[in-house]
Amino acid sequence: MSATGVASETTTRGGLGDNVVRPDGVAKVQGSFAFSGDLTADGFLWGATLRSPHPYARIVRIDASGAWAIDGVECVLTASDVPGRATYGLISHDQPVFAHEYVRFEGEPIAAVAADHPETCRRALAAIVVEYEVLAPLTDAERAIDGSHPPIHPDGNVLRHQRIVRGDQSIVGPITVEGTYELGMQDQAFLGLEAALALPDPGGEGVELFVATQWLHEDRKQIAACLDLPEEKVRLTLGGVGGAFGAREDISLQVHCCLLALRSGRPVRMAYSRQESFRGHVHRHPGKVWMRHHADASGHIRRIEARFVLDGGAYASTSSAVLVNAITHTQGPYKCDNATVDGWAARTNNLPCGAMRGFGVVQACFAHEAQMDKLAAAVGIDPVEIRLRNAMETGDHLITGQVIESVAPVARAIRETAALPLPDEPVGGHDGDPMRLPGGAGLTADRGHIRRGIGWGVSIKNLMYSEGFDDYSTARVRLADGVASVKFATVEVGQGFVTIAGQIARSVLGVDDVVLETIDTKIGSAGSTSASRQTWMSGGAIDGACRLVRERLFENVAAAHDLDAVQLAIDGTDVVDTLGTLRVAVAEATAGVVIDETFEYHHRPTEDLDENGQGNCHTAFAFVAQRAVVDVDPELGLVKVVQIATAQDVGRALNPMSVVGQIEGGIAQGLGLAVMEEIVQVDGHVRNASFTDYLLPTFLDMPDVVISLIEEPDPMAPMGAKGVGEPPCIAATPAIVAAIRDAIGKDISRVPVRPGDICLTEVG
Amino acid sequence: MPTTSVTVPRTLSDALRVLADSPDATVLAGGTDLMVELNSGHRGATDVVVVNRIGELCTWQHNPQLGTLHLGAGITYSEIEQSPIAGWVPALAQAARTVGSPQIRHAATIGGNLGTCSPAGDGLPVLCALEAQIHLASAAGERTLPFADFMVGPKRTARVPGELITGVTVPVLPGWQGYSKVGVRNAMVIAVASSALVVDQEQQGVRLALGSVGPVILRCPEAEALVAAEGDFQSSRIRSTVVAQFAELARRAARPIDDHRSTAEYRRHAVGILAARQLRRAFPNE
Ligand SMILES: Cc1cc2nc3c(=O)[nH]c(=O)nc-3n(C[C@H](O)[C@H](O)[C@H](O)COP(=O)(O)OP(=O)(O)OC[C@H]3O[C@@H](n4cnc5c(N)ncnc54)[C@H](O)[C@@H]3O)c2cc1C
């Protein structure tokens, strides 16, 4: 893979803008990094969960006496054992800690056990008798919202309904294009499975939990409520996280693990299997999106009509926020003054859905980008031209009425992407390596069977939290003897915040040595590692704390040398007098001194949407353009993505190597949704809860990625840097599907694209 | 892991003795199927007999006089995908290259593929098309079965408790042969449909075997007869209309099912395409 415009050298300074290597990188590659599943404690018990085999059933009776009777079983819990609030949830608490009266999805937890050995746990779970009255599951989101099915939950079958109405509703045509687009359920498929270790305080007055999560303080709040403990009695420390992508935002095993530890008085270790993980966390919303674009004869969008139906599954999780993200991004990165959008998030007996990289915008973008191509065809111009004609700029409005104040280099991203070189290799590669053809090692095709296509995906993505949420992050920086210690609760899920944190401290404070303290709840919240927000938010907090420390440092130096503090600056690892000759090393200036400051960074407030979907609900935006080149075997329906070229609006690349990692990883995930990743459910039963059958792209499925980073520092962002994690994954899916359409000349409207969708359907 | 005892014999006779004492013991070779089943709880606790340290099972013999190749059950896919074995049975080598990842191919054995006998097992269509002989041994004696008699159903074989698969014998044939496999990923994927075509230049015939499209590996006698009648084996020539008929006969021979990996309709369609493309590779001239 090549990256243009990205320096490959690592400097020794390791400040902002350098390609600093991750502090945990070598340990991860060598296998010595302790992931959450590797944690252990003296005398620990294993915990395990009993799950519902039915998507929808009434629980008639639970008899756990058989489990208690097994030697080695120390604790068995069901719903009646939950001391505090019986339910949890990120936005509304509608999900039971253990199913009570009803089970609403296949895999819903019913009981938990702690025992001396995993095998004892397995037998204990098998010995718990649950009598069910099996009910017909509600699996069709349309039926959930049309009111024809009795409520499957006291809160009803509609998780949220929100409209957006803006401008002139009477506009029609003259050019109209329309389509219905469908997305399957994608799994985050992180490699480090859910795992935790809970240590009870003596006397059971509190609990310490080591866990792989995305947001320690939110977990703590929900755990404490369910355990009926004050929050300070629940202490969380981050266990090594092997990926998250949204799947660790919700509670999974946290409450179970803590409660087992408190009841047994022993440390308890829980770890999900892959099968269990598929049912143990929320997924990307499957959905149906209908859009109709009205445009003038030259292709300028005049009005958009749309209807979104997202299947939220059995419990609310973040469905209401995902829905708002989806509908508020209906127009994509294009100008549009008039719109009518109807959005629904439905409750069904399918697996619960919530956060996943892209958070609703993936669904919107797949639809609007297909629409842009249809519009281009209707007007008779090419896909690049239609996008340039409509490209949004700073100062334009969203259909919510919100003004885009962020830097918005949409046209530049499209032009720079178009200027990146197309692959120089012919179909099948230069040397006849079968791995370069669709079908790969399967030797299914010869060059002559293959057709090449090119497609575009351009996206806008909101950064940080929305709809009035007071989103903030806390950091504490302590400078002593030339060493900076940085404390934060920001979860490192693999994105590289631990690298950035050191870079910020080195740049702002002029130190070489930065110590990152344990990531836990002994400091204020950092918010969630999601929504592409941590570099901006927690980066902003560390930057703020470092600046406070630096002020104090300058005051000290100024006092010692009889200077005015405002004339001092950091140059490399020295404090220098900008108006004179003084130069003193930071290490020397801080010998025997301790400066300690804490800073809380808040982004600017946002508003709720009104009933017409109007309001400044988002904070900031990032943009990306991608061009996909794919080779397709039209007769077998197999696809090989050859190249993705992309120009991404990153504000400022604080660590270019890390940014490239996010772009490549995001493209892999978008590729997965485009051509292979889907949790298949039949009547609410999951059919492929394993990596044998839930296919993820491997290294051999990855295309070459050619990258151009657009660095226009955003004045609103603390260091000019925008979030970079989500945009690449959003644009890749529509770009790849557009390229498949281009190769075969058929209208494909569902992802993942299955071979039969390519070769067994008529030309559209 | 729910086992009771694990034995690691070094010779075939030791292994057969252990199996005679506990005929229901589970045989473990590379473990790439077995460990997955154990870890997922699909198999319970039994005694285990490990066979991948038995020297006799990990050898091969090429017999140029008879034109045969004998592969011990313990031969791995990574050995098969390389020369010299790849030169004698190129279709088996192609099948080997589609199995899992390099790590899996280093551990996975041909004997294990036969032991599992999944309709999606990649070695099996080639063994079927080559009309391989499967060798079995127990304390009571040895026997040899043609592949078609060995595989009796999906994951069901003619092997009886106490028996070990010791190896397979395949002919070394002049003439084109190949294996093709459709999966939804470019590597590391279970076959949704597969096809092995073998040309027997001396007999002036072809043999076609289909995988993942029926309860067992399926031969296609009608399609084979068509090529025997219509193909020009000297100048590798066949008419396009015959290729199309061949594909249609392969499609008709398939007995696919719908499952979460694919629809039956697609499986049937795909084997037809694979068979046609392979026939064209074998007979490049119109
Ligand atoms: C990640 C992964 C990817 C895979 N991909 C593929 C693939 O692409 N294609 C494919 O075909 N397979 C694939 N497999 C399955 C597996 O690798 C093959 O079936 C392999 O050939 C099994 O061989 P083994 O030596 O590991 O068998 P084991 O797992 O040791 O045994 C398999 C079965 O055969 C029995 N057995 C083994 N040896 C003997 C013997 N000598 N006599 C009697 N019984 C015996 C065992 O008791 C067991 O029932 C994959 C497996 C994994 C884990």
PDB file of C-alpha atoms in Angstrom, chain B residues 51-200:
ATOM      1  CA  VAL B  51      -1.770 -39.773  14.831  1.00  0.00           C
ATOM      2  CA  ASN B  52       0.429 -37.016  13.437  1.00  0.00           C
ATOM      3  CA  ARG B  53       3.627 -38.418  15.035  1.00  0.00           C
ATOM      4  CA  ILE B  54       3.300 -41.743  13.217  1.00  0.00           C
ATOM      5  CA  GLY B  55       6.112 -41.830  10.665  1.00  0.00           C
ATOM      6  CA  GLU B  56       4.386 -44.342   8.346  1.00  0.00           C
ATOM      7  CA  LEU B  57       1.404 -42.015   7.917  1.00  0.00           C
ATOM      8  CA  CYS B  58       3.536 -38.996   7.049  1.00  0.00           C
ATOM      9  CA  THR B  59       5.241 -40.371   3.929  1.00  0.00           C
ATOM     10  CA  TRP B  60       4.389 -40.589   0.239  1.00  0.00           C
ATOM     11  CA  GLN B  61       5.487 -42.998  -2.514  1.00  0.00           C
ATOM     12  CA  HIS B  62       5.477 -42.324  -6.217  1.00  0.00           C
ATOM     13  CA  ASN B  63       5.402 -45.486  -8.339  1.00  0.00           C
ATOM     14  CA  PRO B  64       6.257 -44.600 -11.964  1.00  0.00           C
ATOM     15  CA  GLN B  65       5.708 -48.188 -13.150  1.00  0.00           C
ATOM     16  CA  LEU B  66       2.145 -48.300 -11.900  1.00  0.00           C
ATOM     17  CA  GLY B  67       1.610 -44.616 -12.510  1.00  0.00           C
ATOM     18  CA  THR B  68       0.371 -44.117  -8.959  1.00  0.00           C
ATOM     19  CA  LEU B  69       1.025 -41.860  -6.026  1.00  0.00           C
ATOM     20  CA  HIS B  70       0.397 -42.984  -2.485  1.00  0.00           C
ATOM     21  CA  LEU B  71      -0.135 -40.268   0.130  1.00  0.00           C
ATOM     22  CA  GLY B  72      -0.036 -41.143   3.811  1.00  0.00           C
ATOM     23  CA  ALA B  73      -3.002 -39.825   5.791  1.00  0.00           C
ATOM     24  CA  GLY B  74      -0.682 -37.500   7.681  1.00  0.00           C
ATOM     25  CA  ILE B  75       0.507 -35.599   4.596  1.00  0.00           C
ATOM     26  CA  THR B  76      -0.358 -31.932   5.039  1.00  0.00           C
ATOM     27  CA  TYR B  77      -1.795 -29.511   2.539  1.00  0.00           C
ATOM     28  CA  SER B  78       1.396 -27.484   2.612  1.00  0.00           C
ATOM     29  CA  GLU B  79       3.296 -30.559   1.403  1.00  0.00           C
ATOM     30  CA  ILE B  80       0.699 -31.214  -1.293  1.00  0.00           C
ATOM     31  CA  GLU B  81       0.765 -27.682  -2.658  1.00  0.00           C
ATOM     32  CA  GLN B  82       4.509 -27.900  -3.344  1.00  0.00           C
ATOM     33  CA  SER B  83       6.632 -29.983  -5.643  1.00  0.00           C
ATOM     34  CA  PRO B  84       7.090 -32.850  -6.104  1.00  0.00           C
ATOM     35  CA  ILE B  85       3.526 -33.788  -5.135  1.00  0.00           C
ATOM     36  CA  ALA B  86       2.072 -30.760  -6.924  1.00  0.00           C
ATOM     37  CA  GLY B  87       3.677 -31.950 -10.170  1.00  0.00           C
ATOM     38  CA  TRP B  88       2.004 -35.366 -10.084  1.00  0.00           C
ATOM     39  CA  VAL B  89      -1.472 -34.250  -8.966  1.00  0.00           C
ATOM     40  CA  PRO B  90      -1.794 -30.588  -9.952  1.00  0.00           C
ATOM     41  CA  ALA B  91      -5.521 -30.497  -9.236  1.00  0.00           C
ATOM     42  CA  LEU B  92      -4.926 -31.679  -5.669  1.00  0.00           C
ATOM     43  CA  ALA B  93      -2.254 -29.009  -5.284  1.00  0.00           C
ATOM     44  CA  GLN B  94      -4.708 -26.368  -6.504  1.00  0.00           C
ATOM     45  CA  ALA B  95      -7.254 -27.613  -3.994  1.00  0.00           C
ATOM     46  CA  ALA B  96      -4.590 -27.526  -1.280  1.00  0.00           C
ATOM     47  CA  ARG B  97      -3.787 -23.885  -2.063  1.00  0.00           C
ATOM     48  CA  THR B  98      -7.410 -22.926  -1.388  1.00  0.00           C
ATOM     49  CA  VAL B  99      -7.486 -24.491   2.074  1.00  0.00           C
ATOM     50  CA  GLY B 100      -7.576 -21.966   4.916  1.00  0.00           C
ATOM     51  CA  SER B 101      -4.438 -19.968   5.542  1.00  0.00           C
ATOM     52  CA  PRO B 102      -0.753 -20.980   5.491  1.00  0.00           C
ATOM     53  CA  GLN B 103      -0.981 -21.790   9.216  1.00  0.00           C
ATOM     54  CA  ILE B 104      -3.952 -24.109   8.644  1.00  0.00           C
ATOM     55  CA  ARG B 105      -2.295 -25.775   5.649  1.00  0.00           C
ATOM     56  CA  HIS B 106       0.785 -26.562   7.746  1.00  0.00           C
ATOM     57  CA  ALA B 107      -1.336 -28.488  10.222  1.00  0.00           C
ATOM     58  CA  ALA B 108      -4.253 -29.799   8.165  1.00  0.00           C
ATOM     59  CA  THR B 109      -3.886 -33.299   6.699  1.00  0.00           C
ATOM     60  CA  ILE B 110      -5.465 -35.104   3.798  1.00  0.00           C
ATOM     61  CA  GLY B 111      -6.462 -37.854   6.248  1.00  0.00           C
ATOM     62  CA  GLY B 112      -8.270 -35.312   8.387  1.00  0.00           C
ATOM     63  CA  ASN B 113     -10.109 -33.958   5.357  1.00  0.00           C
ATOM     64  CA  LEU B 114     -11.263 -37.523   4.639  1.00  0.00           C
ATOM     65  CA  GLY B 115     -12.030 -38.130   8.309  1.00  0.00           C
ATOM     66  CA  THR B 116     -14.346 -35.137   8.440  1.00  0.00           C
ATOM     67  CA  CYS B 117     -15.687 -35.818   4.959  1.00  0.00           C
ATOM     68  CA  SER B 118     -17.609 -32.562   4.618  1.00  0.00           C
ATOM     69  CA  PRO B 119     -19.176 -31.984   1.199  1.00  0.00           C
ATOM     70  CA  ALA B 120     -17.180 -28.718   1.309  1.00  0.00           C
ATOM     71  CA  GLY B 121     -13.838 -30.431   2.000  1.00  0.00           C
ATOM     72  CA  ASP B 122     -11.526 -29.122  -0.700  1.00  0.00           C
ATOM     73  CA  GLY B 123      -9.432 -32.231  -1.176  1.00  0.00           C
ATOM     74  CA  LEU B 124     -12.434 -34.441  -1.767  1.00  0.00           C
ATOM     75  CA  PRO B 125     -13.683 -33.446  -5.248  1.00  0.00           C
ATOM     76  CA  VAL B 126     -10.179 -34.048  -6.585  1.00  0.00           C
ATOM     77  CA  LEU B 127      -9.908 -37.433  -4.878  1.00  0.00           C
ATOM     78  CA  CYS B 128     -13.336 -38.260  -6.272  1.00  0.00           C
ATOM     79  CA  ALA B 129     -12.434 -37.218  -9.811  1.00  0.00           C
ATOM     80  CA  LEU B 130      -9.163 -39.135  -9.595  1.00  0.00           C
ATOM     81  CA  GLU B 131     -11.083 -42.188  -8.371  1.00  0.00           C
ATOM     82  CA  ALA B 132      -8.744 -42.404  -5.415  1.00  0.00           C
ATOM     83  CA  GLN B 133      -8.466 -45.567  -3.358  1.00  0.00           C
ATOM     84  CA  ILE B 134      -8.813 -44.983   0.390  1.00  0.00           C
ATOM     85  CA  HIS B 135      -6.799 -47.247   2.657  1.00  0.00           C
ATOM     86  CA  LEU B 136      -8.113 -48.174   6.077  1.00  0.00           C
ATOM     87  CA  ALA B 137      -6.528 -50.303   8.770  1.00  0.00           C
ATOM     88  CA  SER B 138      -7.548 -51.713  12.109  1.00  0.00           C
ATOM     89  CA  ALA B 139      -6.110 -54.330  14.458  1.00  0.00           C
ATOM     90  CA  ALA B 140      -8.242 -56.827  12.505  1.00  0.00           C
ATOM     91  CA  GLY B 141      -6.667 -56.011   9.124  1.00  0.00           C
ATOM     92  CA  GLU B 142      -6.594 -53.641   6.189  1.00  0.00           C
ATOM     93  CA  ARG B 143      -9.064 -52.761   3.501  1.00  0.00           C
ATOM     94  CA  THR B 144      -9.207 -50.393   0.554  1.00  0.00           C
ATOM     95  CA  LEU B 145     -12.295 -48.598  -0.711  1.00  0.00           C
ATOM     96  CA  PRO B 146     -12.865 -46.454  -3.773  1.00  0.00           C
ATOM     97  CA  PHE B 147     -13.675 -42.871  -2.783  1.00  0.00           C
ATOM     98  CA  ALA B 148     -17.249 -43.253  -3.952  1.00  0.00           C
ATOM     99  CA  ASP B 149     -17.791 -46.038  -1.423  1.00  0.00           C
ATOM    100  CA  PHE B 150     -15.888 -44.272   1.327  1.00  0.00           C
ATOM    101  CA  MET B 151     -17.982 -41.093   1.484  1.00  0.00           C
ATOM    102  CA  VAL B 152     -21.513 -42.187   2.278  1.00  0.00           C
ATOM    103  CA  GLY B 153     -23.154 -38.914   3.347  1.00  0.00           C
ATOM    104  CA  PRO B 154     -22.476 -35.407   4.605  1.00  0.00           C
ATOM    105  CA  LYS B 155     -19.717 -35.897   7.188  1.00  0.00           C
ATOM    106  CA  ARG B 156     -20.392 -39.652   7.066  1.00  0.00           C
ATOM    107  CA  THR B 157     -17.864 -42.257   5.959  1.00  0.00           C
ATOM    108  CA  ALA B 158     -17.569 -46.028   5.697  1.00  0.00           C
ATOM    109  CA  ARG B 159     -14.898 -45.992   8.395  1.00  0.00           C
ATOM    110  CA  VAL B 160     -15.877 -48.121  11.380  1.00  0.00           C
ATOM    111  CA  PRO B 161     -14.820 -47.587  15.009  1.00  0.00           C
ATOM    112  CA  GLY B 162     -11.315 -48.846  15.628  1.00  0.00           C
ATOM    113  CA  GLU B 163     -10.257 -48.109  12.057  1.00  0.00           C
ATOM    114  CA  LEU B 164      -7.665 -45.608  10.971  1.00  0.00           C
ATOM    115  CA  ILE B 165      -7.399 -43.979   7.569  1.00  0.00           C
ATOM    116  CA  THR B 166      -3.825 -44.778   6.577  1.00  0.00           C
ATOM    117  CA  GLY B 167      -3.655 -43.090   3.214  1.00  0.00           C
ATOM    118  CA  VAL B 168      -4.924 -42.674  -0.330  1.00  0.00           C
ATOM    119  CA  THR B 169      -3.659 -43.873  -3.691  1.00  0.00           C
ATOM    120  CA  VAL B 170      -4.282 -41.768  -6.777  1.00  0.00           C
ATOM    121  CA  PRO B 171      -3.288 -42.248 -10.398  1.00  0.00           C
ATOM    122  CA  VAL B 172      -0.638 -39.966 -11.893  1.00  0.00           C
ATOM    123  CA  LEU B 173      -2.280 -38.999 -15.168  1.00  0.00           C
ATOM    124  CA  PRO B 174      -0.991 -37.223 -18.216  1.00  0.00           C
ATOM    125  CA  GLY B 175      -3.425 -34.560 -19.308  1.00  0.00           C
ATOM    126  CA  TRP B 176      -4.991 -31.432 -17.939  1.00  0.00           C
ATOM    127  CA  GLN B 177      -6.517 -31.364 -14.463  1.00  0.00           C
ATOM    128  CA  GLY B 178      -7.756 -28.593 -12.226  1.00  0.00           C
ATOM    129  CA  TYR B 179      -9.750 -27.581  -9.198  1.00  0.00           C
ATOM    130  CA  SER B 180     -11.887 -24.457  -8.886  1.00  0.00           C
ATOM    131  CA  LYS B 181     -13.708 -23.188  -5.836  1.00  0.00           C
ATOM    132  CA  VAL B 182     -16.180 -20.391  -5.284  1.00  0.00           C
ATOM    133  CA  GLY B 183     -16.271 -18.642  -1.925  1.00  0.00           C
ATOM    134  CA  VAL B 184     -17.326 -15.144  -0.969  1.00  0.00           C
ATOM    135  CA  ARG B 185     -13.815 -14.170   0.016  1.00  0.00           C
ATOM    136  CA  ASN B 186     -10.629 -14.325  -2.004  1.00  0.00           C
ATOM    137  CA  ALA B 187      -8.999 -16.801   0.386  1.00  0.00           C
ATOM    138  CA  MET B 188      -9.691 -18.548   3.692  1.00  0.00           C
ATOM    139  CA  VAL B 189     -13.254 -19.456   2.902  1.00  0.00           C
ATOM    140  CA  ILE B 190     -15.477 -22.494   2.882  1.00  0.00           C
ATOM    141  CA  ALA B 191     -16.486 -23.569  -0.620  1.00  0.00           C
ATOM    142  CA  VAL B 192     -19.958 -22.534  -1.728  1.00  0.00           C
ATOM    143  CA  ALA B 193     -19.475 -24.594  -4.880  1.00  0.00           C
ATOM    144  CA  SER B 194     -16.448 -26.358  -6.287  1.00  0.00           C
ATOM    145  CA  SER B 195     -15.481 -28.462  -9.235  1.00  0.00           C
ATOM    146  CA  ALA B 196     -12.622 -30.823 -10.107  1.00  0.00           C
ATOM    147  CA  LEU B 197     -12.017 -31.797 -13.721  1.00  0.00           C
ATOM    148  CA  VAL B 198      -9.474 -34.448 -14.686  1.00  0.00           C
ATOM    149  CA  VAL B 199      -8.556 -35.391 -18.243  1.00  0.00           C
ATOM    150  CA  ASP B 200      -7.454 -38.994 -18.757  1.00  0.00           C
TER     151      ASP B 200
END
